[in-house]
Amino acid sequence: MGLRTKIGVAITATAAVVSVLIGLVVHHRTALNQLETARDSLDQRVVSAAEDHAAGFDRPRVILNPHRLPEPLRRAVDRGRRATYLDRSGPEPTLWAATRVGADVVVLKHPYTRQIRNLEELDEVLWLAGGIGTALAGIVGVALATVAGRRLNASARTAERIADGDLTARLRPRGGKDELARLIHAVNTMADALAARLQAEREVTANIAHELRTPVAGLVAAAELLPPGRPAELVRERSHRVRTLMEDVLEVARLDADAEHAETDVRALGELTRRAVRAAAAGTGAGTGEAVEVRVVRDRLVETDARRVERILANLVTNAFRHGSGPVVAEVDDGVIRVRDLGPGFPEPLLSHGPQRFRTGSRAGLGLGLTIAVGQARVLGARLSFTNPPGGGAEAVLDLSDAIRDEEDAGETPPDDGAGVRGAAAG
């Protein structure tokens, strides 16, 4: 149940309860006033009738010593009191009045039907007025809730855009000093502070990477000049790793700054996957015996940036070998590529919040590789998700369905029968 519905229901229910309470109070007070008025009138008439009887003159409607008299009224008269009583035991309600004059009992009675009918008509009017009032209150409540709900929904959508990386999103102030106006101001202030902080972090990261380019390039060149030997190999390995890390940092900075743009052409998705596997093998130093199996269930032509797709898949495959365990399978099926391994799976923080740069774990690579993959997927307009399948392991899914060309398939490949294409890759 949404907030608008809850507010509308609450206001309507409150109006209904108030209407019922007011109706009960009005009904009760009207009934008492009617009874008191009728009793006073009949009591005055019985007093006059008693005086006339004492003077030897009886009026036409006066009843003397009746055989049937309501018991409460009879007890009051027997005690020498003048009393009135509303009898509802008969087919029609009747108001009685009685007093004793010597040995005689003077009695008057009057039908109470008209008062009951008036009370019923009043109840109908109260129900009608209460229903109309409740309906109007419900309409007003829903209208007010709709206005508040729209402003809250706008705040929520803006917050979601900020969470998705659109740091230029802001709420439009509408004036006023109510709670919603304070919320809008708080969201805008938070967005400004977050944008300034992230921009400062990006600038620092990019500046550091740029400043390191020249020293790192010199270090790599100097390492190549060292005489052959194990120490030289270690220096070359570490220098190449530092250069790769620096290039990754620069790439992340460009992705954060939205400076990357896709250059699309039409390619077969199966071939892109095979090339990505080969790139992963070359980048990690194939030859250790590790392998990734490429299964093409159904190949499709896609209009996309091939270089970025290969970059994403290479990072996913490399991550699977470094932080998972074989066998690693890259499966192509109708615009969707799944990279699976049989390792311990992605940790919960990654599944909940996505890859975060410079954060690593023993079970899954949460460094720059997956961060770059997510950023490149965003540039392509593709969807990249991470799951832990029920059977164990980890699975990354790259969905390029929106890039499929409406043409004939790029060569049908039968379902995998165990003879899938294999490419070497090392962790």
CSV table of C-alpha atoms in Angstrom, one decimal:
chain,number,residue,atom,x,y,z
A,1,MET,CA,0.0,0.0,0.0
A,2,GLY,CA,1.5,3.3,-1.1
A,3,LEU,CA,1.8,6.4,1.1
A,4,ARG,CA,-0.9,8.2,-0.9
A,5,THR,CA,-3.3,5.3,-0.3
A,6,LYS,CA,-2.4,5.2,3.4
A,7,ILE,CA,-3.0,8.9,3.9
A,8,GLY,CA,-6.3,8.8,2.0
A,9,VAL,CA,-7.5,5.8,3.9
A,10,ALA,CA,-6.5,7.4,7.3
A,11,ILE,CA,-8.2,10.6,6.5
A,12,THR,CA,-11.4,8.9,5.2
A,13,ALA,CA,-11.5,6.6,8.3
A,14,THR,CA,-11.0,9.5,10.6
A,15,ALA,CA,-13.8,11.4,8.9
A,16,ALA,CA,-16.1,8.4,9.1
A,17,VAL,CA,-15.4,7.9,12.8
A,18,VAL,CA,-15.9,11.6,13.6
A,19,SER,CA,-19.2,11.5,11.6
A,20,VAL,CA,-20.5,8.5,13.5
A,21,LEU,CA,-19.5,10.0,16.9
A,22,ILE,CA,-21.2,13.3,16.0
A,23,GLY,CA,-24.3,11.4,14.8
A,24,LEU,CA,-24.5,9.4,18.0
A,25,VAL,CA,-24.2,12.6,20.1
A,26,VAL,CA,-26.8,14.4,18.1
A,27,HIS,CA,-29.2,11.4,18.2
A,28,HIS,CA,-28.8,11.0,21.9
A,29,ARG,CA,-29.2,14.7,22.8
A,30,THR,CA,-32.2,15.0,20.5
A,31,ALA,CA,-33.9,11.9,21.9
A,32,LEU,CA,-33.4,13.2,25.5
A,33,ASN,CA,-34.7,16.7,24.6
A,34,GLN,CA,-37.7,15.2,22.9
A,35,LEU,CA,-38.5,13.0,25.9
A,36,GLU,CA,-38.0,15.8,28.4
A,37,THR,CA,-40.3,18.1,26.4
A,38,ALA,CA,-43.0,15.5,26.0
A,39,ARG,CA,-42.8,14.6,29.7
A,40,ASP,CA,-43.0,18.2,30.8
A,41,SER,CA,-46.1,18.7,28.6
A,42,LEU,CA,-47.8,15.6,29.8
A,43,ASP,CA,-46.9,16.2,33.4
A,44,GLN,CA,-48.6,19.7,33.2
A,45,ARG,CA,-51.6,18.2,31.7
A,46,VAL,CA,-52.0,15.5,34.4
A,47,VAL,CA,-51.6,18.2,37.1
A,48,SER,CA,-54.5,20.1,35.5
A,49,ALA,CA,-56.5,16.9,35.2
A,50,ALA,CA,-55.9,16.1,38.9
A,51,GLU,CA,-57.1,19.6,39.9
A,52,ASP,CA,-60.2,19.2,37.7
A,53,HIS,CA,-60.9,15.8,39.2
A,54,ALA,CA,-60.6,17.2,42.7
A,55,ALA,CA,-63.1,19.9,41.7
A,56,GLY,CA,-65.5,17.2,40.5
A,57,PHE,CA,-64.9,17.6,36.7
A,58,ASP,CA,-63.1,15.0,34.6
A,59,ARG,CA,-61.7,15.8,31.1
A,60,PRO,CA,-62.5,13.5,28.2
A,61,ARG,CA,-59.1,11.8,27.9
A,62,VAL,CA,-58.5,11.3,31.6
A,63,ILE,CA,-58.3,7.7,32.8
A,64,LEU,CA,-59.4,6.9,36.4
A,65,ASN,CA,-58.1,3.9,38.2
A,66,PRO,CA,-57.0,1.9,35.1
A,67,HIS,CA,-56.6,-1.9,35.4
A,68,ARG,CA,-53.5,-1.8,33.3
A,69,LEU,CA,-50.7,0.5,34.3
A,70,PRO,CA,-46.9,0.1,33.7
A,71,GLU,CA,-45.4,-1.4,36.8
A,72,PRO,CA,-42.7,1.3,37.4
A,73,LEU,CA,-45.4,4.0,37.1
A,74,ARG,CA,-47.8,2.1,39.5
A,75,ARG,CA,-45.0,1.7,42.1
A,76,ALA,CA,-44.3,5.5,41.9
A,77,VAL,CA,-48.0,6.3,42.3
A,78,ASP,CA,-48.4,3.9,45.2
A,79,ARG,CA,-45.6,5.8,47.0
A,80,GLY,CA,-47.6,9.0,46.5
A,81,ARG,CA,-45.5,10.5,43.7
A,82,ARG,CA,-46.5,12.1,40.4
A,83,ALA,CA,-44.6,10.4,37.6
A,84,THR,CA,-44.2,9.9,33.9
A,85,TYR,CA,-43.0,6.8,32.1
A,86,LEU,CA,-42.3,5.9,28.5
A,87,ASP,CA,-43.5,2.4,27.8
A,88,ARG,CA,-41.9,0.7,24.8
A,89,SER,CA,-43.3,-2.8,25.4
A,90,GLY,CA,-46.4,-2.5,23.2
A,91,PRO,CA,-46.7,-2.3,19.4
A,92,GLU,CA,-46.3,1.5,19.6
A,93,PRO,CA,-44.4,3.4,22.3
A,94,THR,CA,-46.6,5.3,24.7
A,95,LEU,CA,-45.9,8.0,27.2
A,96,TRP,CA,-47.8,7.7,30.5
A,97,ALA,CA,-48.4,10.3,33.3
A,98,ALA,CA,-50.2,9.5,36.6
A,99,THR,CA,-50.9,11.0,40.0
A,100,ARG,CA,-53.0,10.1,43.0
A,101,VAL,CA,-56.0,12.3,44.1
A,102,GLY,CA,-57.4,10.9,47.3
A,103,ALA,CA,-58.3,7.3,46.6
A,104,ASP,CA,-58.3,7.7,42.8
A,105,VAL,CA,-55.5,7.5,40.4
A,106,VAL,CA,-55.6,10.0,37.6
A,107,VAL,CA,-53.8,8.9,34.4
A,108,LEU,CA,-53.1,10.4,31.0
A,109,LYS,CA,-51.3,8.6,28.1
A,110,HIS,CA,-50.1,9.9,24.8
A,111,PRO,CA,-48.6,8.0,21.8
A,112,TYR,CA,-44.9,8.6,21.3
A,113,THR,CA,-44.9,7.6,17.6
A,114,ARG,CA,-44.4,11.1,16.1
A,115,GLN,CA,-41.3,11.7,18.2
A,116,ILE,CA,-39.9,8.3,17.2
A,117,ARG,CA,-40.5,9.1,13.5
A,118,ASN,CA,-38.9,12.5,13.9
A,119,LEU,CA,-35.9,10.8,15.4
A,120,GLU,CA,-35.7,8.3,12.6
A,121,GLU,CA,-35.8,11.1,10.0
A,122,LEU,CA,-33.1,12.9,11.9
A,123,ASP,CA,-31.0,9.7,11.8
A,124,GLU,CA,-31.4,9.5,8.0
A,125,VAL,CA,-30.3,13.1,7.6
A,126,LEU,CA,-27.3,12.4,9.9
A,127,TRP,CA,-26.3,9.3,7.9
A,128,LEU,CA,-26.6,11.2,4.6
A,129,ALA,CA,-24.6,14.2,5.9
A,130,GLY,CA,-22.0,11.9,7.4
A,131,GLY,CA,-21.6,10.0,4.2
A,132,ILE,CA,-21.2,13.1,2.1
A,133,GLY,CA,-18.8,14.6,4.7
A,134,THR,CA,-16.7,11.4,4.7
A,135,ALA,CA,-16.6,11.3,0.9
A,136,LEU,CA,-15.5,14.9,0.7
A,137,ALA,CA,-12.9,14.3,3.4
A,138,GLY,CA,-11.6,11.3,1.5
A,139,ILE,CA,-11.4,13.2,-1.8
A,140,VAL,CA,-9.5,16.1,-0.1
A,141,GLY,CA,-7.3,13.6,1.7
A,142,VAL,CA,-6.4,11.8,-1.5
A,143,ALA,CA,-5.7,15.1,-3.2
A,144,LEU,CA,-3.4,16.3,-0.4
A,145,ALA,CA,-1.7,12.9,-0.3
A,146,THR,CA,-1.3,13.0,-4.1
A,147,VAL,CA,0.5,16.3,-3.9
A,148,ALA,CA,2.7,15.2,-1.1
A,149,GLY,CA,3.3,11.8,-2.8
A,150,ARG,CA,4.4,13.5,-6.1
A,151,ARG,CA,6.9,15.6,-4.2
A,152,LEU,CA,8.2,12.6,-2.3
A,153,ASN,CA,8.4,10.5,-5.5
A,154,ALA,CA,10.3,13.3,-7.2
A,155,SER,CA,12.7,13.3,-4.3
A,156,ALA,CA,13.1,9.5,-4.5
A,157,ARG,CA,13.7,9.6,-8.2
A,158,THR,CA,16.3,12.3,-7.8
A,159,ALA,CA,18.0,10.3,-5.1
A,160,GLU,CA,18.0,7.2,-7.3
A,161,ARG,CA,19.6,9.2,-10.1
A,162,ILE,CA,22.3,10.5,-7.8
A,163,ALA,CA,22.9,6.9,-6.6
A,164,ASP,CA,23.2,5.8,-10.2
A,165,GLY,CA,25.9,8.4,-10.8
A,166,ASP,CA,24.1,11.4,-12.1
A,167,LEU,CA,25.6,14.0,-9.8
A,168,THR,CA,23.9,16.9,-11.6
A,169,ALA,CA,20.4,15.8,-10.5
A,170,ARG,CA,18.7,18.2,-8.2
A,171,LEU,CA,15.2,18.8,-6.8
A,172,ARG,CA,13.4,22.0,-7.6
A,173,PRO,CA,12.6,24.0,-4.5
A,174,ARG,CA,8.9,24.9,-4.2
A,175,GLY,CA,9.0,27.4,-1.4
A,176,GLY,CA,7.6,27.0,2.1
A,177,LYS,CA,9.1,25.8,5.3
A,178,ASP,CA,7.3,22.4,5.8
A,179,GLU,CA,8.9,19.0,6.2
A,180,LEU,CA,9.0,18.4,2.4
A,181,ALA,CA,10.8,21.7,1.8
A,182,ARG,CA,13.4,20.7,4.4
A,183,LEU,CA,13.8,17.3,2.7
A,184,ILE,CA,14.3,18.9,-0.7
A,185,HIS,CA,16.9,21.3,0.7
A,186,ALA,CA,18.6,18.4,2.5
A,187,VAL,CA,18.7,16.2,-0.7
A,188,ASN,CA,20.2,19.1,-2.7
A,189,THR,CA,22.8,19.9,-0.1
A,190,MET,CA,23.7,16.2,0.1
A,191,ALA,CA,24.0,16.0,-3.7
A,192,ASP,CA,26.2,19.1,-3.8
A,193,ALA,CA,28.5,17.8,-1.0
A,194,LEU,CA,28.7,14.3,-2.6
A,195,ALA,CA,29.4,15.7,-6.1
A,196,ALA,CA,32.2,18.0,-4.7
A,197,ARG,CA,33.8,15.1,-2.8
A,198,LEU,CA,33.7,12.7,-5.7
A,199,GLN,CA,35.0,15.3,-8.1
A,200,ALA,CA,37.9,16.0,-5.8
A,201,GLU,CA,38.6,12.3,-5.4
A,202,ARG,CA,38.5,11.8,-9.2
A,203,GLU,CA,40.8,14.8,-9.8
A,204,VAL,CA,43.3,13.5,-7.2
A,205,THR,CA,43.2,10.0,-8.7
A,206,ALA,CA,43.6,11.2,-12.3
A,207,ASN,CA,46.4,13.7,-11.4
A,208,ILE,CA,48.3,11.0,-9.5
A,209,ALA,CA,48.0,8.6,-12.4
A,210,HIS,CA,49.1,11.3,-14.9
A,211,GLU,CA,52.0,12.3,-12.8
A,212,LEU,CA,53.1,8.7,-12.6
A,213,ARG,CA,53.0,8.1,-16.3
A,214,THR,CA,56.4,9.5,-17.1
A,215,PRO,CA,58.3,7.9,-14.1
A,216,VAL,CA,56.6,4.5,-14.7
A,217,ALA,CA,57.4,4.7,-18.4
A,218,GLY,CA,61.0,5.4,-17.5
A,219,LEU,CA,61.0,2.5,-15.0
A,220,VAL,CA,59.7,0.1,-17.6
A,221,ALA,CA,62.3,1.2,-20.2
A,222,ALA,CA,65.1,0.9,-17.6
A,223,ALA,CA,63.9,-2.6,-16.6
A,224,GLU,CA,64.3,-3.7,-20.2
A,225,LEU,CA,67.9,-2.6,-20.2
A,226,LEU,CA,68.9,-4.8,-17.2
A,227,PRO,CA,71.1,-7.8,-17.9
A,228,PRO,CA,69.3,-11.1,-18.1
A,229,GLY,CA,68.7,-12.9,-14.8
A,230,ARG,CA,66.1,-13.5,-12.1
A,231,PRO,CA,66.4,-10.1,-10.5
A,232,ALA,CA,65.8,-8.4,-13.9
A,233,GLU,CA,62.7,-10.6,-14.5
A,234,LEU,CA,61.3,-9.6,-11.1
A,235,VAL,CA,61.9,-5.9,-11.8
A,236,ARG,CA,60.3,-6.2,-15.3
A,237,GLU,CA,57.3,-8.0,-13.8
A,238,ARG,CA,56.7,-5.5,-11.1
A,239,SER,CA,57.2,-2.5,-13.5
A,240,HIS,CA,54.7,-3.9,-16.0
A,241,ARG,CA,52.2,-4.5,-13.2
A,242,VAL,CA,52.6,-0.9,-12.0
A,243,ARG,CA,52.0,0.3,-15.6
A,244,THR,CA,48.9,-1.8,-15.9
A,245,LEU,CA,47.5,-0.5,-12.6
A,246,MET,CA,48.2,3.1,-13.7
A,247,GLU,CA,46.4,2.6,-17.0
A,248,ASP,CA,43.5,1.1,-15.2
A,249,VAL,CA,43.3,4.1,-12.9
A,250,LEU,CA,43.3,6.4,-15.8
A,251,GLU,CA,40.6,4.4,-17.5
A,252,VAL,CA,38.4,4.6,-14.4
A,253,ALA,CA,39.0,8.3,-14.2
A,254,ARG,CA,37.8,8.7,-17.8
A,255,LEU,CA,34.7,6.5,-17.2
A,256,ASP,CA,33.9,8.5,-14.1
A,257,ALA,CA,34.1,11.8,-16.1
A,258,ASP,CA,31.9,10.4,-18.8
A,259,ALA,CA,34.7,11.0,-21.3
A,260,GLU,CA,34.2,7.7,-23.0
A,261,HIS,CA,32.0,7.2,-26.0
A,262,ALA,CA,31.2,4.0,-27.9
A,263,GLU,CA,32.1,3.6,-31.5
A,264,THR,CA,29.8,0.9,-32.8
A,265,ASP,CA,29.9,-1.5,-35.7
A,266,VAL,CA,28.2,-4.9,-36.4
A,267,ARG,CA,30.0,-7.9,-35.1
A,268,ALA,CA,29.3,-11.6,-34.3
A,269,LEU,CA,29.0,-12.0,-30.6
A,270,GLY,CA,30.6,-15.5,-30.6
A,271,GLU,CA,33.8,-14.2,-32.3
A,272,LEU,CA,34.0,-11.3,-29.9
A,273,THR,CA,33.9,-13.7,-27.0
A,274,ARG,CA,36.7,-15.8,-28.5
A,275,ARG,CA,38.9,-12.8,-29.0
A,276,ALA,CA,38.2,-11.7,-25.5
A,277,VAL,CA,39.4,-15.1,-24.2
A,278,ARG,CA,42.5,-14.8,-26.2
A,279,ALA,CA,43.1,-11.3,-24.8
A,280,ALA,CA,42.7,-12.5,-21.3
A,281,ALA,CA,45.2,-15.3,-22.0
A,282,ALA,CA,47.7,-12.9,-23.5
A,283,GLY,CA,47.2,-10.4,-20.6
A,284,THR,CA,47.7,-12.9,-17.9
A,285,GLY,CA,50.5,-14.9,-19.5
A,286,ALA,CA,49.0,-18.0,-20.9
A,287,GLY,CA,51.0,-21.2,-20.6
A,288,THR,CA,50.2,-22.2,-17.1
A,289,GLY,CA,47.6,-24.7,-18.3
A,290,GLU,CA,44.5,-22.8,-17.3
A,291,ALA,CA,41.8,-22.7,-19.9
A,292,VAL,CA,38.4,-21.2,-20.4
A,293,GLU,CA,35.7,-22.9,-22.5
A,294,VAL,CA,33.7,-20.8,-24.9
A,295,ARG,CA,30.2,-22.2,-25.6
A,296,VAL,CA,28.2,-20.6,-28.4
A,297,VAL,CA,24.6,-21.8,-28.0
A,298,ARG,CA,23.2,-19.2,-30.4
A,299,ASP,CA,25.3,-16.6,-32.0
A,300,ARG,CA,23.9,-13.2,-32.9
A,301,LEU,CA,25.0,-10.0,-34.8
A,302,VAL,CA,25.2,-7.1,-32.4
A,303,GLU,CA,25.8,-3.4,-33.1
A,304,THR,CA,28.3,-2.4,-30.4
A,305,ASP,CA,31.8,-1.3,-29.6
A,306,ALA,CA,33.8,-4.5,-30.1
A,307,ARG,CA,36.8,-3.1,-28.2
A,308,ARG,CA,34.8,-2.4,-25.1
A,309,VAL,CA,33.0,-5.7,-25.2
A,310,GLU,CA,36.3,-7.5,-25.4
A,311,ARG,CA,37.6,-5.4,-22.5
A,312,ILE,CA,34.7,-6.3,-20.3
A,313,LEU,CA,34.9,-10.0,-21.1
A,314,ALA,CA,38.7,-10.1,-20.7
A,315,ASN,CA,38.3,-8.5,-17.2
A,316,LEU,CA,35.5,-11.0,-16.2
A,317,VAL,CA,37.5,-14.0,-17.4
A,318,THR,CA,40.7,-12.8,-15.7
A,319,ASN,CA,38.8,-12.1,-12.5
A,320,ALA,CA,37.3,-15.7,-12.6
A,321,PHE,CA,40.8,-17.2,-12.8
A,322,ARG,CA,42.4,-15.0,-10.2
A,323,HIS,CA,39.6,-15.2,-7.6
A,324,GLY,CA,37.6,-18.3,-8.5
A,325,SER,CA,38.5,-21.8,-9.7
A,326,GLY,CA,38.1,-23.7,-13.0
A,327,PRO,CA,36.6,-24.8,-15.1
A,328,VAL,CA,35.7,-21.3,-16.3
A,329,VAL,CA,33.0,-21.2,-19.0
A,330,ALA,CA,32.0,-18.3,-21.2
A,331,GLU,CA,28.6,-19.0,-22.8
A,332,VAL,CA,27.0,-17.0,-25.6
A,333,ASP,CA,23.3,-17.3,-26.0
A,334,ASP,CA,21.2,-14.9,-28.0
A,335,GLY,CA,22.8,-11.6,-27.0
A,336,VAL,CA,23.7,-12.7,-23.5
A,337,ILE,CA,27.2,-13.7,-22.4
A,338,ARG,CA,27.6,-15.6,-19.1
A,339,VAL,CA,31.0,-16.1,-17.5
A,340,ARG,CA,30.9,-18.8,-14.8
A,341,ASP,CA,33.5,-20.4,-12.5
A,342,LEU,CA,33.3,-22.9,-9.7
A,343,GLY,CA,35.0,-20.8,-7.0
A,344,PRO,CA,33.6,-19.6,-3.7
A,345,GLY,CA,31.4,-17.1,-5.4
A,346,PHE,CA,31.1,-13.3,-5.2
A,347,PRO,CA,31.0,-11.9,-1.6
A,348,GLU,CA,27.8,-10.3,-0.3
A,349,PRO,CA,29.1,-6.7,-0.5
A,350,LEU,CA,29.6,-7.0,-4.3
A,351,LEU,CA,26.2,-8.6,-4.8
A,352,SER,CA,24.5,-5.9,-2.8
A,353,HIS,CA,26.4,-2.7,-3.9
A,354,GLY,CA,28.4,-3.7,-7.0
A,355,PRO,CA,32.1,-3.6,-7.5
A,356,GLN,CA,34.0,-0.8,-5.6
A,357,ARG,CA,37.4,0.4,-6.7
A,358,PHE,CA,40.4,-0.3,-4.6
A,359,ARG,CA,38.5,-2.8,-2.4
A,360,THR,CA,39.7,-6.3,-2.7
A,361,GLY,CA,38.9,-9.6,-1.0
A,362,SER,CA,40.3,-13.0,-0.7
A,363,ARG,CA,37.2,-14.5,-2.4
A,364,ALA,CA,36.6,-12.2,-5.3
A,365,GLY,CA,38.4,-9.4,-7.1
A,366,LEU,CA,36.8,-6.2,-6.1
A,367,GLY,CA,39.5,-4.0,-7.5
A,368,LEU,CA,39.6,-2.0,-10.7
A,369,GLY,CA,38.9,-4.9,-13.1
A,370,LEU,CA,35.2,-5.3,-12.3
A,371,THR,CA,34.8,-1.6,-11.8
A,372,ILE,CA,36.1,-1.0,-15.3
A,373,ALA,CA,33.8,-3.7,-16.6
A,374,VAL,CA,30.8,-2.1,-15.1
A,375,GLY,CA,31.8,1.3,-16.4
A,376,GLN,CA,32.4,0.0,-19.9
A,377,ALA,CA,29.0,-1.7,-19.8
A,378,ARG,CA,27.4,1.6,-18.9
A,379,VAL,CA,29.1,3.3,-21.9
A,380,LEU,CA,27.7,0.5,-24.2
A,381,GLY,CA,24.2,0.8,-22.7
A,382,ALA,CA,24.5,-2.9,-21.7
A,383,ARG,CA,23.6,-4.6,-18.4
A,384,LEU,CA,26.2,-6.3,-16.3
A,385,SER,CA,25.1,-8.3,-13.3
A,386,PHE,CA,26.7,-10.6,-10.7
A,387,THR,CA,25.2,-13.6,-9.1
A,388,ASN,CA,26.1,-16.7,-7.2
A,389,PRO,CA,24.2,-19.6,-8.8
A,390,PRO,CA,22.5,-22.2,-6.5
A,391,GLY,CA,24.9,-24.9,-7.6
A,392,GLY,CA,27.9,-22.9,-6.3
A,393,GLY,CA,30.5,-20.7,-8.0
A,394,ALA,CA,30.1,-17.2,-9.4
A,395,GLU,CA,28.4,-16.0,-12.6
A,396,ALA,CA,28.7,-12.6,-14.4
A,397,VAL,CA,26.1,-11.9,-17.0
A,398,LEU,CA,26.6,-9.3,-19.8
A,399,ASP,CA,23.3,-8.6,-21.5
A,400,LEU,CA,23.7,-7.0,-25.0
A,401,SER,CA,20.1,-7.9,-26.1
A,402,ASP,CA,19.4,-4.2,-26.9
A,403,ALA,CA,22.2,-4.2,-29.5
A,404,ILE,CA,21.0,-7.2,-31.5
A,405,ARG,CA,20.5,-6.4,-35.2
A,406,ASP,CA,17.2,-7.5,-36.8
A,407,GLU,CA,19.0,-9.7,-39.4
A,408,GLU,CA,19.7,-13.3,-39.9
A,409,ASP,CA,21.7,-14.9,-37.1
A,410,ALA,CA,25.5,-14.9,-37.6
A,411,GLY,CA,25.8,-18.6,-38.1
A,412,GLU,CA,23.8,-21.0,-36.0
A,413,THR,CA,25.9,-23.0,-33.6
A,414,PRO,CA,24.4,-26.2,-32.1
A,415,PRO,CA,24.1,-26.6,-28.4
A,416,ASP,CA,27.4,-27.4,-26.7
A,417,ASP,CA,28.3,-31.0,-26.7
A,418,GLY,CA,31.5,-30.8,-24.8
A,419,ALA,CA,33.6,-29.7,-27.8
A,420,GLY,CA,33.4,-26.0,-27.2
A,421,VAL,CA,36.1,-23.6,-28.2
A,422,ARG,CA,38.9,-23.4,-25.7
A,423,GLY,CA,41.3,-20.6,-25.1
A,424,ALA,CA,44.1,-20.5,-22.6
A,425,ALA,CA,44.0,-18.1,-19.8
A,426,ALA,CA,46.1,-17.8,-16.6
A,427,GLY,CA,45.1,-16.4,-13.3
